[in-house]
Amino acid sequence: MEADHGAVHLLFPQAERRGGTGARRALLAALHADEATIRTLYERGDTGERLTILTALPELGLGAAAIPLVEDALRTNDARLVAAALGPYGARWLDDHAFRQGVLKCVFMEIPLASVSGLDRRTDAELTRMLSDYATERRAAGRPVPHDILERI
Amino acid sequence: MRIFDPHIHMTSRTTDDYQRMHDAGVRAVVEPAFWLGQPRTNIGSFLDYFDALLGWEPYRAAQYGIRHHCALALNPKEANDRRCAEVLAELPRYLLKDSVVAVGEVGYDSMTPEEERAFEAQLAMAAENDLPVLVHTPHRDKVAGSRRSLDVVKAAGMPPGRVLVDHLNEPTVGLVADSGCWMGFSIYPDTKMDPGRMVAILKEYGTARMLVNSAADWGRSDPLKTREVGDAMLAAGFGQDEVDQVLWHNPVAFYGQSGRLDLGTGSAGLDYAGNTIRRG
C-alpha cells in the first residue's frame, strides 16, 4: 500500500473477508489522514465499509473535514449508518441544527438515544422543544411516548 | 419449509412482500442485476442501482429475517447501448464486495455482437474474482440462444459447475443437463414455467443441479412461487429431503462457491433497529 496508492481501493472492500475483523480499521490508520482517499473509500463503500469509516473517524486525524461523510450517512434510511453518524465524531463536529435533526431522526428510527454520543452536552432548549413537540404528536395519535424521550422533556 | 430464492428482483417489490416471503419460509435470496423496464442512459444510473443492491435492499430484507446477497453485471439488453456498456469498466470494483456472490445476469437478449462482447468480458471478470456466473437465456429464439450461451461459456473455459443457466423450460432443459451446468427455472403466473410443469421436469430429470426461483420483478410475477413448487412437489410424492435439496441446498451449494455466502442470523446488525422500515 505504501508503494501503490491505488492498492487500498482493492484491499479495503475485501479486507475483513481475507484479513479478519479489524483489517479495515488498520488500513484506514495506515492512510495517515489522507482525506481524499478516505472520502473515495466511503463513496465507493458498501454499508459495512461505510460503517467502519464512520466509527473510525475520531482516530483518523481529519478535523472537521469528514463532516460531509457524516451528513451523507444521516441522509440514509439505514439505522446502522444513522447511529454511527451520531458517534463521537458527529457529536464533536456537527453544527447545532444538523445535530438536532440527527437526534430527531434517531427517535423516528427507534434508535435509543443512549447510543447518541455527547447528547447531554449538546442538548439545548431547541432540541428539548423538538422532543417535547414529538411527544405531543405521539399523544395526539394515541401512541406511547418512548421512555428515553420522556426523561429528556 | 425453508426456501432460498436464487433469483428475485426485490428492488421491484414492496416491503409487504418480504413479510409474506418470510411467512412462506423464505430465509435467503440472491438478487441479480437486471434492467428496470425504463432503459438507463448513463453509468451513474447503474452505480446507484448496484449501491442499492449492496446497501438498502439487504437492510430492508434483514428487517424480515431474510438474508440478501446479489449478483452484479451489465444485463444483456442494456449491453447494446454504448452509453451503458461503459459500466463494464466500473464493475470490477463492485465484484470485490462481501455480499456479491456471482456475476449476473449475463447472456443474450437479441444475440448481437455487443451482447456477446459484454457476456465474454464478464465471464473473464468472474474468473478473475473467483465468482460463479448466472446466465440469463433469451425469451426469443430460446433454444438457439441457450445453445450458443453454453458454447460461449465453454469457450471461456468456465467450469460448468460454476455456471447456472436460468429461465429454462422443456425445450432447453436437456441441453443444459448434458452440459454439466446448474439448471434454473423461473416460475411465473403466465409465462416461463408453472409449478405443475416444474414438478414434471423434476420427475424426469431428478433434483440434482436443479434450482427454482420466482424471478419476481416489476412484471406480473409472484414472490411466493417457490413455495408453490415445494407444495406441488410434496403433493406429487417427492420427499421433504428432495424439496429441501431443490429449494435450499442446491442454491446454497451453487452460490456458496463464491466463499461469500453468509447465512447467519439475518439481523441487520442492530437488535434495536425495529421490525419495520421507518421513514425518518
Tab-separated table of C-alpha atoms in Angstrom:
chain	number	residue	atom	x	y	z
A	1	MET	CA	0.000	0.000	0.000
A	2	GLU	CA	2.937	2.330	0.705
A	3	ALA	CA	4.249	1.676	-2.807
A	4	ASP	CA	0.919	1.667	-4.654
A	5	HIS	CA	-1.585	4.342	-3.688
A	6	GLY	CA	-4.376	2.605	-5.633
A	7	ALA	CA	-3.942	-0.651	-3.713
A	8	VAL	CA	-6.117	0.425	-0.804
A	9	HIS	CA	-9.143	0.583	-3.128
A	10	LEU	CA	-8.671	-3.110	-3.937
A	11	LEU	CA	-7.811	-4.143	-0.383
A	12	PHE	CA	-10.420	-2.258	1.638
A	13	PRO	CA	-13.613	-3.958	0.277
A	14	GLN	CA	-12.293	-7.485	0.870
A	15	ALA	CA	-10.135	-6.742	3.914
A	16	GLU	CA	-12.398	-8.278	6.585
A	17	ARG	CA	-13.126	-11.315	4.411
A	18	ARG	CA	-9.430	-12.006	3.909
A	19	GLY	CA	-7.787	-10.365	6.891
A	20	GLY	CA	-10.362	-10.803	9.638
A	21	THR	CA	-12.032	-8.340	11.994
A	22	GLY	CA	-10.156	-5.075	12.365
A	23	ALA	CA	-8.380	-5.319	8.994
A	24	ARG	CA	-10.295	-2.375	7.505
A	25	ARG	CA	-9.584	-0.212	10.503
A	26	ALA	CA	-5.894	-0.998	10.232
A	27	LEU	CA	-5.905	0.059	6.565
A	28	LEU	CA	-7.568	3.365	7.453
A	29	ALA	CA	-4.966	4.075	10.122
A	30	ALA	CA	-2.219	3.387	7.576
A	31	LEU	CA	-3.619	6.131	5.301
A	32	HIS	CA	-2.242	8.834	7.645
A	33	ALA	CA	-5.227	11.190	7.401
A	34	ASP	CA	-5.336	11.141	3.577
A	35	GLU	CA	-8.752	12.805	3.438
A	36	ALA	CA	-9.332	12.466	-0.326
A	37	THR	CA	-8.667	8.722	-0.266
A	38	ILE	CA	-10.868	8.180	2.788
A	39	ARG	CA	-13.675	10.121	1.124
A	40	THR	CA	-13.367	7.979	-2.039
A	41	LEU	CA	-13.370	4.775	0.034
A	42	TYR	CA	-16.554	5.954	1.723
A	43	GLU	CA	-18.262	6.974	-1.509
A	44	ARG	CA	-17.398	3.635	-3.133
A	45	GLY	CA	-18.067	1.610	0.000
A	46	ASP	CA	-20.903	-0.757	0.798
A	47	THR	CA	-22.661	-0.427	4.159
A	48	GLY	CA	-20.026	-2.425	6.028
A	49	GLU	CA	-17.184	-0.317	4.651
A	50	ARG	CA	-19.037	2.918	5.437
A	51	LEU	CA	-19.743	1.803	8.996
A	52	THR	CA	-16.067	1.090	9.546
A	53	ILE	CA	-15.104	4.548	8.277
A	54	LEU	CA	-17.752	6.366	10.323
A	55	THR	CA	-16.790	4.643	13.551
A	56	ALA	CA	-13.055	5.145	12.910
A	57	LEU	CA	-13.360	8.888	12.186
A	58	PRO	CA	-12.363	10.079	15.692
A	59	GLU	CA	-8.984	8.326	15.285
A	60	LEU	CA	-8.157	9.462	11.759
A	61	GLY	CA	-6.991	12.994	12.470
A	62	LEU	CA	-9.183	14.651	9.843
A	63	GLY	CA	-10.547	17.533	11.946
A	64	ALA	CA	-13.909	18.688	10.566
A	65	ALA	CA	-13.058	17.623	7.007
A	66	ALA	CA	-15.099	14.391	7.147
A	67	ILE	CA	-18.369	16.094	8.088
A	68	PRO	CA	-19.775	15.595	4.531
A	69	LEU	CA	-19.492	11.821	5.097
A	70	VAL	CA	-21.438	12.103	8.359
A	71	GLU	CA	-24.078	14.220	6.640
A	72	ASP	CA	-24.346	11.609	3.880
A	73	ALA	CA	-24.919	8.872	6.466
A	74	LEU	CA	-27.608	10.977	8.154
A	75	ARG	CA	-29.494	11.217	4.839
A	76	THR	CA	-29.781	7.405	4.557
A	77	ASN	CA	-32.623	5.323	5.908
A	78	ASP	CA	-30.349	2.711	7.481
A	79	ALA	CA	-30.385	2.743	11.301
A	80	ARG	CA	-26.822	1.413	11.471
A	81	LEU	CA	-25.438	4.308	9.421
A	82	VAL	CA	-27.503	6.939	11.234
A	83	ALA	CA	-26.400	5.615	14.637
A	84	ALA	CA	-22.757	5.578	13.511
A	85	ALA	CA	-23.056	9.150	12.201
A	86	LEU	CA	-24.033	10.265	15.693
A	87	GLY	CA	-20.966	8.726	17.296
A	88	PRO	CA	-18.180	10.767	18.943
A	89	TYR	CA	-17.077	12.372	15.662
A	90	GLY	CA	-20.562	13.639	14.766
A	91	ALA	CA	-21.101	14.853	18.329
A	92	ARG	CA	-17.820	16.789	18.132
A	93	TRP	CA	-18.242	18.423	14.690
A	94	LEU	CA	-21.908	18.572	13.579
A	95	ASP	CA	-23.452	22.053	13.858
A	96	ASP	CA	-26.415	22.523	16.211
A	97	HIS	CA	-29.096	22.279	13.527
A	98	ALA	CA	-27.705	19.100	11.951
A	99	PHE	CA	-27.146	17.509	15.369
A	100	ARG	CA	-30.732	18.202	16.482
A	101	GLN	CA	-32.130	16.829	13.212
A	102	GLY	CA	-29.954	13.745	13.659
A	103	VAL	CA	-31.275	13.163	17.177
A	104	LEU	CA	-34.881	13.519	15.982
A	105	LYS	CA	-34.141	11.082	13.170
A	106	CYS	CA	-32.931	8.562	15.763
A	107	VAL	CA	-36.230	9.000	17.588
A	108	PHE	CA	-38.192	8.228	14.412
A	109	MET	CA	-35.988	5.248	13.579
A	110	GLU	CA	-36.276	3.874	17.137
A	111	ILE	CA	-32.548	4.157	17.742
A	112	PRO	CA	-32.162	4.505	21.542
A	113	LEU	CA	-30.942	7.973	22.485
A	114	ALA	CA	-28.453	6.332	24.874
A	115	SER	CA	-26.429	5.455	21.771
A	116	VAL	CA	-26.039	9.117	20.709
A	117	SER	CA	-22.618	10.436	21.740
A	118	GLY	CA	-22.404	13.674	23.706
A	119	LEU	CA	-26.177	14.060	23.939
A	120	ASP	CA	-26.183	15.569	27.449
A	121	ARG	CA	-23.510	18.102	26.496
A	122	ARG	CA	-25.160	19.025	23.164
A	123	THR	CA	-28.780	19.188	24.343
A	124	ASP	CA	-30.104	22.761	24.210
A	125	ALA	CA	-33.515	24.394	24.665
A	126	GLU	CA	-34.359	23.989	20.974
A	127	LEU	CA	-33.703	20.225	20.991
A	128	THR	CA	-35.772	19.842	24.160
A	129	ARG	CA	-38.628	21.729	22.482
A	130	MET	CA	-38.416	19.482	19.411
A	131	LEU	CA	-38.565	16.338	21.560
A	132	SER	CA	-41.448	17.791	23.518
A	133	ASP	CA	-43.389	18.551	20.302
A	134	TYR	CA	-42.735	14.992	19.172
A	135	ALA	CA	-44.223	13.682	22.419
A	136	THR	CA	-47.296	15.898	21.872
A	137	GLU	CA	-47.751	14.443	18.376
A	138	ARG	CA	-47.495	10.891	19.715
A	139	ARG	CA	-50.068	11.549	22.443
A	140	ALA	CA	-52.446	13.185	19.926
A	141	ALA	CA	-52.305	9.998	17.859
A	142	GLY	CA	-52.909	7.832	20.916
A	143	ARG	CA	-49.420	6.312	20.677
A	144	PRO	CA	-47.000	5.732	23.548
A	145	VAL	CA	-44.083	8.110	24.066
A	146	PRO	CA	-40.778	6.217	24.337
A	147	HIS	CA	-39.191	6.254	27.770
A	148	ASP	CA	-35.921	7.825	26.611
A	149	ILE	CA	-37.884	10.819	25.232
A	150	LEU	CA	-39.971	11.263	28.378
A	151	GLU	CA	-36.912	11.517	30.566
A	152	ARG	CA	-35.491	14.350	28.441
A	153	ILE	CA	-38.509	16.669	28.261
B	1	MET	CA	-40.201	-25.489	4.526
B	2	ARG	CA	-37.088	-23.321	4.194
B	3	ILE	CA	-36.573	-21.560	0.919
B	4	PHE	CA	-33.622	-19.861	-0.786
B	5	ASP	CA	-34.878	-17.886	-3.800
B	6	PRO	CA	-31.835	-17.865	-6.075
B	7	HIS	CA	-33.173	-15.209	-8.480
B	8	ILE	CA	-35.551	-12.473	-7.387
B	9	HIS	CA	-35.640	-8.741	-8.167
B	10	MET	CA	-36.626	-7.356	-4.770
B	11	THR	CA	-35.927	-3.802	-5.916
B	12	SER	CA	-39.282	-4.057	-7.709
B	13	ARG	CA	-41.196	-5.378	-4.701
B	14	THR	CA	-42.822	-3.780	-1.687
B	15	THR	CA	-41.778	-4.330	1.908
B	16	ASP	CA	-45.013	-6.307	2.446
B	17	ASP	CA	-43.597	-8.920	0.073
B	18	TYR	CA	-40.655	-9.502	2.434
B	19	GLN	CA	-43.152	-10.199	5.220
B	20	ARG	CA	-45.150	-12.614	3.064
B	21	MET	CA	-41.986	-14.321	1.838
B	22	HIS	CA	-40.765	-14.850	5.391
B	23	ASP	CA	-44.167	-16.241	6.375
B	24	ALA	CA	-43.904	-18.693	3.436
B	25	GLY	CA	-40.442	-19.899	4.539
B	26	VAL	CA	-38.052	-17.728	2.500
B	27	ARG	CA	-34.880	-17.133	4.517
B	28	ALA	CA	-32.366	-16.151	1.829
B	29	VAL	CA	-32.390	-14.565	-1.621
B	30	VAL	CA	-29.991	-13.644	-4.391
B	31	GLU	CA	-30.937	-10.557	-6.381
B	32	PRO	CA	-29.236	-10.403	-9.772
B	33	ALA	CA	-28.816	-7.064	-11.544
B	34	PHE	CA	-31.215	-6.627	-14.474
B	35	TRP	CA	-32.952	-3.885	-16.424
B	36	LEU	CA	-35.621	-1.776	-14.824
B	37	GLY	CA	-38.260	-1.539	-17.546
B	38	GLN	CA	-37.183	2.003	-18.372
B	39	PRO	CA	-33.858	1.886	-20.236
B	40	ARG	CA	-30.919	3.507	-18.448
B	41	THR	CA	-28.875	6.055	-20.357
B	42	ASN	CA	-25.815	6.656	-18.210
B	43	ILE	CA	-23.346	4.900	-15.934
B	44	GLY	CA	-24.481	6.755	-12.824
B	45	SER	CA	-27.862	5.026	-13.003
B	46	PHE	CA	-26.101	1.668	-12.805
B	47	LEU	CA	-23.842	2.680	-9.941
B	48	ASP	CA	-26.753	3.877	-7.798
B	49	TYR	CA	-28.578	0.643	-8.629
B	50	PHE	CA	-25.574	-1.501	-7.663
B	51	ASP	CA	-25.214	0.508	-4.438
B	52	ALA	CA	-28.880	-0.151	-3.629
B	53	LEU	CA	-28.339	-3.896	-4.134
B	54	LEU	CA	-25.404	-3.707	-1.701
B	55	GLY	CA	-26.981	-1.322	0.813
B	56	TRP	CA	-30.675	-0.549	1.060
B	57	GLU	CA	-32.012	-3.880	-0.223
B	58	PRO	CA	-30.095	-6.184	2.192
B	59	TYR	CA	-31.030	-3.827	5.016
B	60	ARG	CA	-34.707	-3.972	4.077
B	61	ALA	CA	-34.567	-7.783	3.766
B	62	ALA	CA	-32.863	-8.165	7.147
B	63	GLN	CA	-35.786	-6.416	8.871
B	64	TYR	CA	-37.806	-9.518	7.936
B	65	GLY	CA	-35.207	-12.170	8.751
B	66	ILE	CA	-34.160	-12.707	5.132
B	67	ARG	CA	-30.506	-12.779	4.071
B	68	HIS	CA	-29.948	-10.814	0.872
B	69	HIS	CA	-26.995	-11.309	-1.483
B	70	CYS	CA	-26.619	-10.088	-5.037
B	71	ALA	CA	-25.157	-10.916	-8.423
B	72	LEU	CA	-23.868	-7.900	-10.348
B	73	ALA	CA	-23.443	-7.396	-14.078
B	74	LEU	CA	-24.375	-5.338	-17.083
B	75	ASN	CA	-27.532	-7.078	-18.305
B	76	PRO	CA	-27.711	-8.342	-21.910
B	77	LYS	CA	-30.387	-5.924	-23.106
B	78	GLU	CA	-28.573	-2.761	-21.993
B	79	ALA	CA	-25.230	-4.082	-23.230
B	80	ASN	CA	-26.480	-2.918	-26.634
B	81	ASP	CA	-26.435	0.758	-25.605
B	82	ARG	CA	-22.951	2.235	-25.863
B	83	ARG	CA	-23.754	4.714	-23.084
B	84	CYS	CA	-24.428	1.794	-20.710
B	85	ALA	CA	-21.706	-0.600	-21.887
B	86	GLU	CA	-19.083	1.668	-20.330
B	87	VAL	CA	-20.227	0.470	-16.900
B	88	LEU	CA	-18.100	-2.644	-17.543
B	89	ALA	CA	-15.094	-0.534	-16.535
B	90	GLU	CA	-16.687	0.130	-13.114
B	91	LEU	CA	-17.819	-3.447	-12.476
B	92	PRO	CA	-14.524	-4.934	-11.194
B	93	ARG	CA	-14.508	-2.775	-8.056
B	94	TYR	CA	-18.073	-3.859	-7.281
B	95	LEU	CA	-17.229	-7.543	-7.682
B	96	LEU	CA	-14.955	-7.265	-4.617
B	97	LYS	CA	-17.842	-6.580	-2.228
B	98	ASP	CA	-18.702	-9.050	0.528
B	99	SER	CA	-22.321	-9.678	-0.470
B	100	VAL	CA	-21.643	-10.227	-4.188
B	101	VAL	CA	-21.912	-13.999	-4.691
B	102	ALA	CA	-21.979	-14.204	-8.508
B	103	VAL	CA	-21.664	-12.311	-11.770
B	104	GLY	CA	-25.091	-11.990	-13.386
B	105	GLU	CA	-27.400	-11.804	-15.174
B	106	VAL	CA	-25.229	-12.115	-18.256
B	107	GLY	CA	-26.005	-13.753	-21.593
B	108	TYR	CA	-28.090	-12.910	-24.630
B	109	ASP	CA	-31.216	-10.897	-25.281
B	110	SER	CA	-31.196	-10.295	-29.065
B	111	MET	CA	-27.955	-12.201	-29.723
B	112	THR	CA	-25.999	-9.205	-31.006
B	113	PRO	CA	-22.197	-8.839	-31.202
B	114	GLU	CA	-22.422	-6.167	-28.453
B	115	GLU	CA	-24.177	-8.626	-26.134
B	116	GLU	CA	-21.583	-11.265	-26.886
B	117	ARG	CA	-18.702	-8.895	-26.079
B	118	ALA	CA	-20.252	-7.958	-22.728
B	119	PHE	CA	-21.006	-11.638	-21.987
B	120	GLU	CA	-17.408	-12.704	-22.676
B	121	ALA	CA	-15.882	-9.756	-20.816
B	122	GLN	CA	-17.971	-10.551	-17.745
B	123	LEU	CA	-17.124	-14.270	-17.845
B	124	ALA	CA	-13.491	-13.179	-17.649
B	125	MET	CA	-14.282	-10.906	-14.681
B	126	ALA	CA	-15.998	-13.823	-12.936
B	127	ALA	CA	-12.905	-15.981	-13.385
B	128	GLU	CA	-10.637	-13.195	-12.083
B	129	ASN	CA	-12.795	-12.767	-8.980
B	130	ASP	CA	-13.399	-16.479	-8.402
B	131	LEU	CA	-17.167	-15.962	-8.695
B	132	PRO	CA	-19.804	-18.260	-10.212
B	133	VAL	CA	-21.951	-16.961	-13.083
B	134	LEU	CA	-25.702	-16.613	-13.563
B	135	VAL	CA	-26.609	-16.856	-17.258
B	136	HIS	CA	-29.924	-15.474	-18.494
B	137	THR	CA	-31.366	-17.287	-21.526
B	138	PRO	CA	-33.271	-15.196	-24.073
B	139	HIS	CA	-37.046	-15.062	-24.411
B	140	ARG	CA	-36.852	-15.006	-28.217
B	141	ASP	CA	-35.167	-17.855	-30.106
B	142	LYS	CA	-34.599	-19.576	-26.773
B	143	VAL	CA	-33.184	-22.932	-27.853
B	144	ALA	CA	-30.625	-21.402	-30.223
B	145	GLY	CA	-29.765	-18.751	-27.633
B	146	SER	CA	-29.310	-21.319	-24.883
B	147	ARG	CA	-27.090	-23.494	-27.084
B	148	ARG	CA	-24.960	-20.514	-28.061
B	149	SER	CA	-24.701	-19.413	-24.422
B	150	LEU	CA	-23.354	-22.838	-23.478
B	151	ASP	CA	-20.810	-22.587	-26.316
B	152	VAL	CA	-19.606	-19.169	-25.082
B	153	VAL	CA	-19.291	-20.460	-21.513
B	154	LYS	CA	-17.327	-23.472	-22.702
B	155	ALA	CA	-15.049	-21.398	-24.945
B	156	ALA	CA	-14.306	-19.108	-21.988
B	157	GLY	CA	-13.005	-22.119	-20.071
B	158	MET	CA	-15.537	-21.644	-17.279
B	159	PRO	CA	-16.089	-24.973	-15.427
B	160	PRO	CA	-19.772	-25.953	-15.920
B	161	GLY	CA	-20.180	-26.472	-12.172
B	162	ARG	CA	-19.683	-22.725	-11.682
B	163	VAL	CA	-22.435	-21.746	-14.139
B	164	LEU	CA	-26.193	-21.514	-13.543
B	165	VAL	CA	-28.233	-21.294	-16.748
B	166	ASP	CA	-31.602	-19.765	-15.965
B	167	HIS	CA	-35.165	-19.362	-17.303
B	168	LEU	CA	-35.124	-22.912	-18.685
B	169	ASN	CA	-38.149	-24.824	-19.941
B	170	GLU	CA	-38.971	-28.163	-21.557
B	171	PRO	CA	-37.154	-27.474	-24.862
B	172	THR	CA	-33.945	-26.201	-23.171
B	173	VAL	CA	-33.513	-28.282	-20.000
B	174	GLY	CA	-31.943	-31.252	-21.794
B	175	LEU	CA	-29.173	-29.157	-23.355
B	176	VAL	CA	-28.157	-27.742	-20.007
B	177	ALA	CA	-28.477	-31.074	-18.194
B	178	ASP	CA	-25.965	-32.548	-20.668
B	179	SER	CA	-23.569	-29.584	-20.268
B	180	GLY	CA	-22.988	-30.134	-16.539
B	181	CYS	CA	-24.151	-26.594	-15.703
B	182	TRP	CA	-26.710	-25.925	-12.968
B	183	MET	CA	-30.303	-25.553	-14.183
B	184	GLY	CA	-32.532	-22.659	-13.134
B	185	PHE	CA	-36.291	-22.332	-13.623
B	186	SER	CA	-38.371	-19.177	-13.185
B	187	ILE	CA	-41.920	-19.884	-12.078
B	188	TYR	CA	-44.321	-17.187	-13.273
B	189	PRO	CA	-48.097	-16.728	-13.203
B	190	ASP	CA	-48.396	-16.556	-17.033
B	191	THR	CA	-45.073	-17.002	-18.792
B	192	LYS	CA	-41.957	-19.179	-18.460
B	193	MET	CA	-42.708	-22.142	-16.110
B	194	ASP	CA	-45.575	-23.032	-13.762
B	195	PRO	CA	-45.443	-25.321	-10.671
B	196	GLY	CA	-47.110	-28.311	-12.364
B	197	ARG	CA	-44.720	-28.323	-15.318
B	198	MET	CA	-41.804	-27.791	-12.943
B	199	VAL	CA	-42.730	-30.925	-10.998
B	200	ALA	CA	-42.894	-32.876	-14.256
B	201	ILE	CA	-39.371	-31.741	-15.177
B	202	LEU	CA	-38.076	-32.705	-11.718
B	203	LYS	CA	-39.630	-36.170	-12.149
B	204	GLU	CA	-37.924	-36.625	-15.498
B	205	TYR	CA	-34.506	-35.102	-14.735
B	206	GLY	CA	-34.186	-35.558	-10.957
B	207	THR	CA	-33.330	-32.949	-8.326
B	208	ALA	CA	-29.538	-32.667	-8.742
B	209	ARG	CA	-28.247	-29.271	-10.015
B	210	MET	CA	-31.869	-28.007	-10.134
B	211	LEU	CA	-32.804	-24.538	-8.833
B	212	VAL	CA	-36.254	-22.977	-8.733
B	213	ASN	CA	-36.863	-19.234	-8.493
B	214	SER	CA	-39.737	-16.784	-8.616
B	215	ALA	CA	-37.686	-14.171	-10.550
B	216	ALA	CA	-40.315	-11.782	-9.172
B	217	ASP	CA	-39.829	-8.338	-10.685
B	218	TRP	CA	-41.871	-5.381	-11.951
B	219	GLY	CA	-43.845	-7.591	-14.348
B	220	ARG	CA	-46.714	-9.890	-13.464
B	221	SER	CA	-44.934	-12.188	-11.040
B	222	ASP	CA	-45.270	-13.664	-7.567
B	223	PRO	CA	-42.514	-13.978	-4.934
B	224	LEU	CA	-44.292	-16.984	-3.378
B	225	LYS	CA	-43.992	-19.203	-6.464
B	226	THR	CA	-41.037	-21.031	-4.919
B	227	ARG	CA	-43.265	-22.164	-2.056
B	228	GLU	CA	-45.916	-23.301	-4.538
B	229	VAL	CA	-43.344	-25.535	-6.211
B	230	GLY	CA	-42.360	-27.009	-2.830
B	231	ASP	CA	-46.005	-27.771	-2.046
B	232	ALA	CA	-46.565	-29.208	-5.544
B	233	MET	CA	-43.504	-31.449	-5.134
B	234	LEU	CA	-44.821	-32.837	-1.853
B	235	ALA	CA	-48.276	-33.383	-3.392
B	236	ALA	CA	-46.647	-35.274	-6.268
B	237	GLY	CA	-44.876	-37.664	-3.905
B	238	PHE	CA	-41.420	-36.079	-3.527
B	239	GLY	CA	-39.984	-36.318	-0.007
B	240	GLN	CA	-39.079	-33.445	2.339
B	241	ASP	CA	-35.388	-34.082	1.625
B	242	GLU	CA	-35.870	-33.610	-2.107
B	243	VAL	CA	-37.818	-30.391	-1.577
B	244	ASP	CA	-35.065	-29.168	0.752
B	245	GLN	CA	-32.439	-30.063	-1.831
B	246	VAL	CA	-34.093	-28.045	-4.606
B	247	LEU	CA	-35.272	-25.079	-2.522
B	248	TRP	CA	-32.304	-24.784	-0.148
B	249	HIS	CA	-29.241	-26.994	-0.576
B	250	ASN	CA	-28.794	-26.534	-4.321
B	251	PRO	CA	-28.733	-22.708	-4.232
B	252	VAL	CA	-26.505	-22.797	-1.134
B	253	ALA	CA	-24.093	-25.144	-2.926
B	254	PHE	CA	-24.064	-23.077	-6.121
B	255	TYR	CA	-23.622	-19.596	-4.640
B	256	GLY	CA	-21.500	-20.999	-1.805
B	257	GLN	CA	-18.757	-21.436	-4.408
B	258	SER	CA	-18.154	-17.691	-4.058
B	259	GLY	CA	-16.932	-18.227	-0.490
B	260	ARG	CA	-19.001	-15.159	0.432
B	261	LEU	CA	-22.405	-16.626	1.261
B	262	ASP	CA	-23.337	-15.587	4.796
B	263	LEU	CA	-26.459	-17.338	6.063
B	264	GLY	CA	-26.138	-16.135	9.654
B	265	THR	CA	-28.899	-14.667	11.748
B	266	GLY	CA	-30.446	-12.343	9.182
B	267	SER	CA	-30.034	-9.439	11.591
B	268	ALA	CA	-29.200	-6.029	10.176
B	269	GLY	CA	-26.629	-5.706	12.930
B	270	LEU	CA	-28.690	-3.659	15.364
B	271	ASP	CA	-31.119	-5.545	17.521
B	272	TYR	CA	-32.900	-2.284	18.266
B	273	ALA	CA	-33.449	-1.443	14.602
B	274	GLY	CA	-37.092	-2.421	14.952
B	275	ASN	CA	-39.042	-4.614	12.619
B	276	THR	CA	-40.433	-2.059	10.233
B	277	ILE	CA	-38.991	0.259	7.634
B	278	ARG	CA	-39.049	3.657	9.319
B	279	ARG	CA	-39.433	6.844	7.364
B	280	GLY	CA	-37.037	9.054	9.287
